[in-house]
CSV table of C-alpha atoms and ligand atoms in Angstrom, one decimal:
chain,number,residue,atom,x,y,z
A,1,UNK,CA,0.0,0.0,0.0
A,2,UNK,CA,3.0,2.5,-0.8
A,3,UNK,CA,5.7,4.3,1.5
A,4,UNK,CA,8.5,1.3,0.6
A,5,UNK,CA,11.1,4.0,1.5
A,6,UNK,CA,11.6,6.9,4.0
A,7,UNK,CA,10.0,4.6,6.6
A,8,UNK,CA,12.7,2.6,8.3
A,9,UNK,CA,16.4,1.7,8.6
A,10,UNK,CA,16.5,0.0,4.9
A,11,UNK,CA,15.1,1.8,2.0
A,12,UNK,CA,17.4,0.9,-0.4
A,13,UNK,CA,16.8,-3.2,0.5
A,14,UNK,CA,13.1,-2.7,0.7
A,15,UNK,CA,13.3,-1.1,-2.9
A,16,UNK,CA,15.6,-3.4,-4.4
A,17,UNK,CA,13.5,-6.5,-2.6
A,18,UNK,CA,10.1,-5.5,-4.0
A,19,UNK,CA,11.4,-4.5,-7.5
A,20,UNK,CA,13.2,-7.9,-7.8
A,21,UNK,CA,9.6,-9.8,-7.0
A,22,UNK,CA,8.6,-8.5,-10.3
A,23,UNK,CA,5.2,-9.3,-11.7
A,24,UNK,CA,4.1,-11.1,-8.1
A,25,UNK,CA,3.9,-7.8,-5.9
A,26,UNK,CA,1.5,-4.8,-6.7
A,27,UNK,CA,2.5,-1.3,-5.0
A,28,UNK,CA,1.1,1.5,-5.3
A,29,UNK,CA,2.5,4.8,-4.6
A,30,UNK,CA,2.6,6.7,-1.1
A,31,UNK,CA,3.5,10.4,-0.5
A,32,UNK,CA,6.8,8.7,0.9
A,33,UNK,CA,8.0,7.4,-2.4
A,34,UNK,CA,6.9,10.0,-4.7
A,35,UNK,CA,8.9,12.3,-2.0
A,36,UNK,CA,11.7,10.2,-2.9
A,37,UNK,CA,11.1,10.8,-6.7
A,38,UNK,CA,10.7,14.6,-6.6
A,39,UNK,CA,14.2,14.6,-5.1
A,40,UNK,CA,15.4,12.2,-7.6
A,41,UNK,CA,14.3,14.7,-9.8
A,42,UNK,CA,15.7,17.3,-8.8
A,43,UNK,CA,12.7,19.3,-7.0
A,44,UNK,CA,12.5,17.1,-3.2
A,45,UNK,CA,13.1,19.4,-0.3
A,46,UNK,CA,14.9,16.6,1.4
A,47,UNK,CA,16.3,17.1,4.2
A,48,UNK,CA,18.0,15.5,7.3
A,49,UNK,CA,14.8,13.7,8.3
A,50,UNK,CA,15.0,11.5,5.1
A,51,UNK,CA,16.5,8.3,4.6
A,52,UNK,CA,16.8,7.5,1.3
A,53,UNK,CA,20.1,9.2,0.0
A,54,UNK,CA,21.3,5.5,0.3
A,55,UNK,CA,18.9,4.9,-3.1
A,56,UNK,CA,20.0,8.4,-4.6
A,57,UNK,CA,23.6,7.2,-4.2
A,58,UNK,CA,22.9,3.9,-5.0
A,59,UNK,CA,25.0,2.2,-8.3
A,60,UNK,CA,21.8,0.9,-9.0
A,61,UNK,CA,19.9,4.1,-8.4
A,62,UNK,CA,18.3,5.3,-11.8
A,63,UNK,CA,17.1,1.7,-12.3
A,64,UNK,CA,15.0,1.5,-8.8
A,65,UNK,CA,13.8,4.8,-9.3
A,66,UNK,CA,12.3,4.4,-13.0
A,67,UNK,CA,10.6,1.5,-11.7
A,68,UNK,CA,9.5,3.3,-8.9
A,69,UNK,CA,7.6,5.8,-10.8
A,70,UNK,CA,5.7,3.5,-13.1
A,71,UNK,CA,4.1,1.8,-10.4
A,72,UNK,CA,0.3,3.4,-10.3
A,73,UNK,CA,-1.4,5.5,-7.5
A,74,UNK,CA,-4.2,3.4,-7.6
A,75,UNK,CA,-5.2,-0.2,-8.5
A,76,UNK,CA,-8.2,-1.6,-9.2
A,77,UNK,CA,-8.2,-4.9,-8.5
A,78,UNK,CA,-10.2,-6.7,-11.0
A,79,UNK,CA,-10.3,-10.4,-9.7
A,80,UNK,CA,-11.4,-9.3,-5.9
A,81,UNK,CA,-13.0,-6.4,-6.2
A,82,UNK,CA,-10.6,-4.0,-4.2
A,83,UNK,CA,-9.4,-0.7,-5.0
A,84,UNK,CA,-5.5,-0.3,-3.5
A,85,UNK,CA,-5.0,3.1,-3.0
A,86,UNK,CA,-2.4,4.5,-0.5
A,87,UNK,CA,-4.1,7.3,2.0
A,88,UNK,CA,-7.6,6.7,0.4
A,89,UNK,CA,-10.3,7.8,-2.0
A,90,UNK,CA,-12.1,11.3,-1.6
A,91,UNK,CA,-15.9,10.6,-0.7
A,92,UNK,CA,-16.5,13.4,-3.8
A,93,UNK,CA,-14.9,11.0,-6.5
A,94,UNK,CA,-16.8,7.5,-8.2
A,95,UNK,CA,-14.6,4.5,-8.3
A,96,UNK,CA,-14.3,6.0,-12.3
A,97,UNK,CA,-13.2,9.4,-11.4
A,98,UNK,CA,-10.6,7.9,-9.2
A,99,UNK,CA,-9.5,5.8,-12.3
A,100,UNK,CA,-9.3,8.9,-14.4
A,101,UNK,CA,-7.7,11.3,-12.5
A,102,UNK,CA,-4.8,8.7,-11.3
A,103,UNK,CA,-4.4,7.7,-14.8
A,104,UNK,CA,-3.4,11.1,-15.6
A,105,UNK,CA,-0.8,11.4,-13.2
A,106,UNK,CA,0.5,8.0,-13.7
A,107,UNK,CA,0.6,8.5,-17.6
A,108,UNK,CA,2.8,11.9,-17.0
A,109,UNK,CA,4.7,9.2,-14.3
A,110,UNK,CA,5.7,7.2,-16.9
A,111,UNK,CA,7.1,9.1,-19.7
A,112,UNK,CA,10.2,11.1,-20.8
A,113,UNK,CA,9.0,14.5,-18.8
A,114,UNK,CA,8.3,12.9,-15.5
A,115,UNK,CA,10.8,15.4,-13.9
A,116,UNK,CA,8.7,18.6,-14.9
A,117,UNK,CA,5.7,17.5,-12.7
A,118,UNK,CA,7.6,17.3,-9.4
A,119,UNK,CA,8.0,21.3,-9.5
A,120,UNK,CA,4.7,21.7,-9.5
A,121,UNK,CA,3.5,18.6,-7.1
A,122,UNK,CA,4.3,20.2,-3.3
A,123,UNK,CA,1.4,22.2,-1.8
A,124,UNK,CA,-1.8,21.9,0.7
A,125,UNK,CA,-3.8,24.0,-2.2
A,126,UNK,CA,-6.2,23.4,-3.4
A,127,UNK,CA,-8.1,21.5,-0.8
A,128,UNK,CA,-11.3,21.6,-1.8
A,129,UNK,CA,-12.3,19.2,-4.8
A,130,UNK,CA,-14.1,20.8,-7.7
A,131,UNK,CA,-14.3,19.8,-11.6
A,132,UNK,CA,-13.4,23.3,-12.6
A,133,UNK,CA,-10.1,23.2,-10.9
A,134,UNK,CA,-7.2,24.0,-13.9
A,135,UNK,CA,-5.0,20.9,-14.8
A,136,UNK,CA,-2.1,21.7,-12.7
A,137,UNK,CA,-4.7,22.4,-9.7
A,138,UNK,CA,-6.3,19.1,-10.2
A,139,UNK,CA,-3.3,17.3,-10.7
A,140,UNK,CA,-2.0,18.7,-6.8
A,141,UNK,CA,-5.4,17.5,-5.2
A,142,UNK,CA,-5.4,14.3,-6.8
A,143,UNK,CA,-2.0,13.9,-5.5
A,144,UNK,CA,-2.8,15.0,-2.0
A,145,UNK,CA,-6.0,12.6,-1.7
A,146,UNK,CA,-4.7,9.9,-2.7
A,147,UNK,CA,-1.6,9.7,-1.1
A,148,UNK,CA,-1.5,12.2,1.7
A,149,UNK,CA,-5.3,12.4,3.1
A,150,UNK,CA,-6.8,11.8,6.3
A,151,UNK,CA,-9.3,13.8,7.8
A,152,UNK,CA,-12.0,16.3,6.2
A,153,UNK,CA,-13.1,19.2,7.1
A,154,UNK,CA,-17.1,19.4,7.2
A,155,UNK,CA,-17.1,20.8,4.0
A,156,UNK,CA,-15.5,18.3,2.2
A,157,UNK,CA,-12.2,20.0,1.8
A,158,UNK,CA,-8.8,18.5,2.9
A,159,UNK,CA,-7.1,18.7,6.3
A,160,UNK,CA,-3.0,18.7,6.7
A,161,UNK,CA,-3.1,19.4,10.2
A,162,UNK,CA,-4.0,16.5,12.0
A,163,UNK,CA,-2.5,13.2,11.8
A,164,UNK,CA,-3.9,11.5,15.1
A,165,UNK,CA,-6.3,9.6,15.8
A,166,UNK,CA,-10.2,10.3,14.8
A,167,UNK,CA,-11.1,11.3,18.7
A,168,UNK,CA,-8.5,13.6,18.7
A,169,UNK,CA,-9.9,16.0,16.3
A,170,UNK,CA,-12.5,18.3,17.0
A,171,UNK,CA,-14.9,19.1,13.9
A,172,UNK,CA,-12.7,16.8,11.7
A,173,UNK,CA,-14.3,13.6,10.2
A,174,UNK,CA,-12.1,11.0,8.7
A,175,UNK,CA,-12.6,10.4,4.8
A,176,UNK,CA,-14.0,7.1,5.0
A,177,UNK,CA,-16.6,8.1,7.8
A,178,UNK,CA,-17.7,11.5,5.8
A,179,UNK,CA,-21.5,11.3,5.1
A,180,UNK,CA,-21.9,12.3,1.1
A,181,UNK,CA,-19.2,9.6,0.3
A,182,UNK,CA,-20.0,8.6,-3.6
A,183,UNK,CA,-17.8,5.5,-3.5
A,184,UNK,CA,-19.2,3.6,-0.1
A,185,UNK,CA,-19.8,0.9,-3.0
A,186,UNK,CA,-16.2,0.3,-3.4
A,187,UNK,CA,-14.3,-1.7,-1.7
A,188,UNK,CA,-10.8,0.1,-0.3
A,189,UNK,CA,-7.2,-1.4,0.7
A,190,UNK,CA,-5.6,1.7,2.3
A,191,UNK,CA,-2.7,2.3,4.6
A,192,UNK,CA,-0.9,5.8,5.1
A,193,UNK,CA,-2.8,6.3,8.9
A,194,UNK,CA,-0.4,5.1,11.0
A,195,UNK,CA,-2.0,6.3,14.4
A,196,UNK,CA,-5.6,5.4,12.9
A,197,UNK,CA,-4.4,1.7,13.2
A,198,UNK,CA,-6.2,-1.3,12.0
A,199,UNK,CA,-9.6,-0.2,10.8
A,200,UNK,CA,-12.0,-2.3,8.9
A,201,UNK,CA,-15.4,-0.1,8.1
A,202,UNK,CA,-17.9,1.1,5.4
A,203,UNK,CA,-16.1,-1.3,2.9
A,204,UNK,CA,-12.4,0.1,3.9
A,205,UNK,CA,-9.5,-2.1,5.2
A,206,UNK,CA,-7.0,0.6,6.4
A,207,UNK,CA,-3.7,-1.5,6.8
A,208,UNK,CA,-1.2,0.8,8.4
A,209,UNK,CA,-0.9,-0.4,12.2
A,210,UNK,CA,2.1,1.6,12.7
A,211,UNK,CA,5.6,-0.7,12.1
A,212,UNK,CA,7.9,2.2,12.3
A,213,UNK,CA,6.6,3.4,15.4
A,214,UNK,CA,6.9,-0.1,16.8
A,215,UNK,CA,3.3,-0.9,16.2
A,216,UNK,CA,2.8,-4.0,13.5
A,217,UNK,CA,2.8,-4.8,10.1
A,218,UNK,CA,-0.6,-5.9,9.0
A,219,UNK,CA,-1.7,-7.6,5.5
A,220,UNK,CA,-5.2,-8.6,4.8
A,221,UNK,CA,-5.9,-12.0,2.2
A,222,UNK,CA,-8.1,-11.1,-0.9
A,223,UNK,CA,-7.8,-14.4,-2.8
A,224,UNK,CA,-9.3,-16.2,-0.7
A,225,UNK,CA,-10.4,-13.5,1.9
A,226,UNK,CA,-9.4,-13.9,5.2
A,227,UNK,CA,-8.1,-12.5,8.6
A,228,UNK,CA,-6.0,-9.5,8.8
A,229,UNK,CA,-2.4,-10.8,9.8
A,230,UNK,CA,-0.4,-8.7,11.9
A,231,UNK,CA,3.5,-9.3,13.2
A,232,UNK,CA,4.9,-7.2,16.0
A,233,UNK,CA,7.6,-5.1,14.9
A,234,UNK,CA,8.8,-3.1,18.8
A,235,UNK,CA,11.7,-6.3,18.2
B,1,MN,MN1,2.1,7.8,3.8
C-alpha cells in the first residue's frame, strides 16, 4: 500500500527486494516514495529527516527509481473487487473518477517529462475538490487525496493538520466516515494512517498499524479472503 522507503532503517533493500519480485507484488504509490522521486528529480526538499540518499547514491539508483515511478497511485483490483490506494479515495470521486484522475498522473509518471511535474507537485492548495479546478490544480489535489489524506473538514475540503487519531480531532471527520461519500460501493485497501491503526469499516481495510513506530505490520488475504495478519515489529 506504498511508502517502501523513507520509513525505516532500509530503503534501499526494501526497494531493491520488491522491484526484484517482479510481476508477483503490486504497490502502489505513497506520498513517501513520490517524495523520494521529486528529489530524484531534482525538486525534493529533502532534508536530514529523510533516509533515502542511500537509493539516490545507490550504483543501481536510476534503475530503482524508474521503476518506482511506473508503479500506479491506484489499482483496481479486478479479480477481488478492491481498489488499492495508499491514503484513500475522496468521498467526492466514483470509483471511475478515481481511475481517471490517477491515470493522468501515472501517464505523466511514466514518460520522458516525469521530472517537470515534481516542481509543481508540493502544496496543501487546493483543498477543496471541484471539476473546474485547472490541470495543474487538479493534478495537486489528486495527489494530496490519494496519497497524503486523512481527515476532512465538514465541508468536504482537505485537512493537513491533524495526523492523530479520529477522537482527537475536533470538527474533523475522517474520509471514510464523511456522510456524502459517492464510493461507499467500493471496496478500499488503504494504509498511510499510522495512528488510525487497524480499521475495517464502510467497505475500507486501512492497513497501516504503525511498524515504524513499533506498532505491527498488517496484511489482509483477498484471494481467498481472510483475517488480517499482523506481526509485532517493537523487536
Ligand atoms: Mn504515507
Amino acid at each position: 500500500m506504498g511508502d517502501l522507503v523513507n520509513r525505516g532503517p532500509d530503503s534501499l533493500g526494501v526497494l531493491r527486494r520488491v522491484k526484484a519480485l517482479g510481476d508477483r507484488v503490486t504497490t502502489v504509490l505513497g506520498n513517501h516514495d513520490l517524495h523520494l522521486l521529486a528529489a530524484a528529480a531534482g525538486h525534493g526538499r529533502h532534508g536530514a529527516e529523510d533516509t533515502f540518499g542511500d537509493i539516490l547514491r545507490a550504483k543501481d539508483s536510476r534503475q530503482l527509481i524508474t521503476w518506482l515511478r511506473h508503479r500506479p497511485l491506484l489499482h483496481w483490483d479486478k479479480a477481488t473487487g478492491h481498489a488499492l490506494v495508499h491514503a484513500g479515495i475522496p468521498p467526492q470521486w466514483t470509483l471511475a473518477q478515481t481511475e481517471a484522475y490517477a491515470s493522468e498522473i501515472e501517464s505523466i509518471l511514466r514518460g520522458s517529462d516525469w521530472r517537470h511535474f515534481f516542481a509543481a507537485m508540493y502544496g496543501d492548495d487546493p483543498a477543496q475538490w471541484s471539476t473546474d479546478l485547472a490541470p495543474e490544480l487538479r493534478r495537486r489535489y489528486t495527489i494530496n487525496a490519494l496519497t497524503r489524506m486523512r481527515f476532512l473538514h465538514p465541508d468536504g475540503s482537505l485537512n493537513f493538520s491533524n495526523n492523530g487519531p479520529p477522537n482527537e480531532a475536533d470538527a474533523l471527520v475522517p474520509w471514510f466516515q464523511f456522510p456524502t461519500r459517492r464510493n461507499t460501493e467500493t471496496r478500499i485497501v488503504c494504509g498511510h494512517w499510522a495512528a488510525l491503526g487497524l480499521r475495517q469499516e464502510n467497505n475500507v481495510v486501512a492497513l497501516d498499524s504503525g511498524c515504524v513506530w513499533g506498532g505491527s505490520l498488517s496484511a489482509k488475504p483477498l484471494q481467498p479472503p481472510g483475517e488480517i495478519l499482523s506481526i509485532n515489529c517493537s523487536a
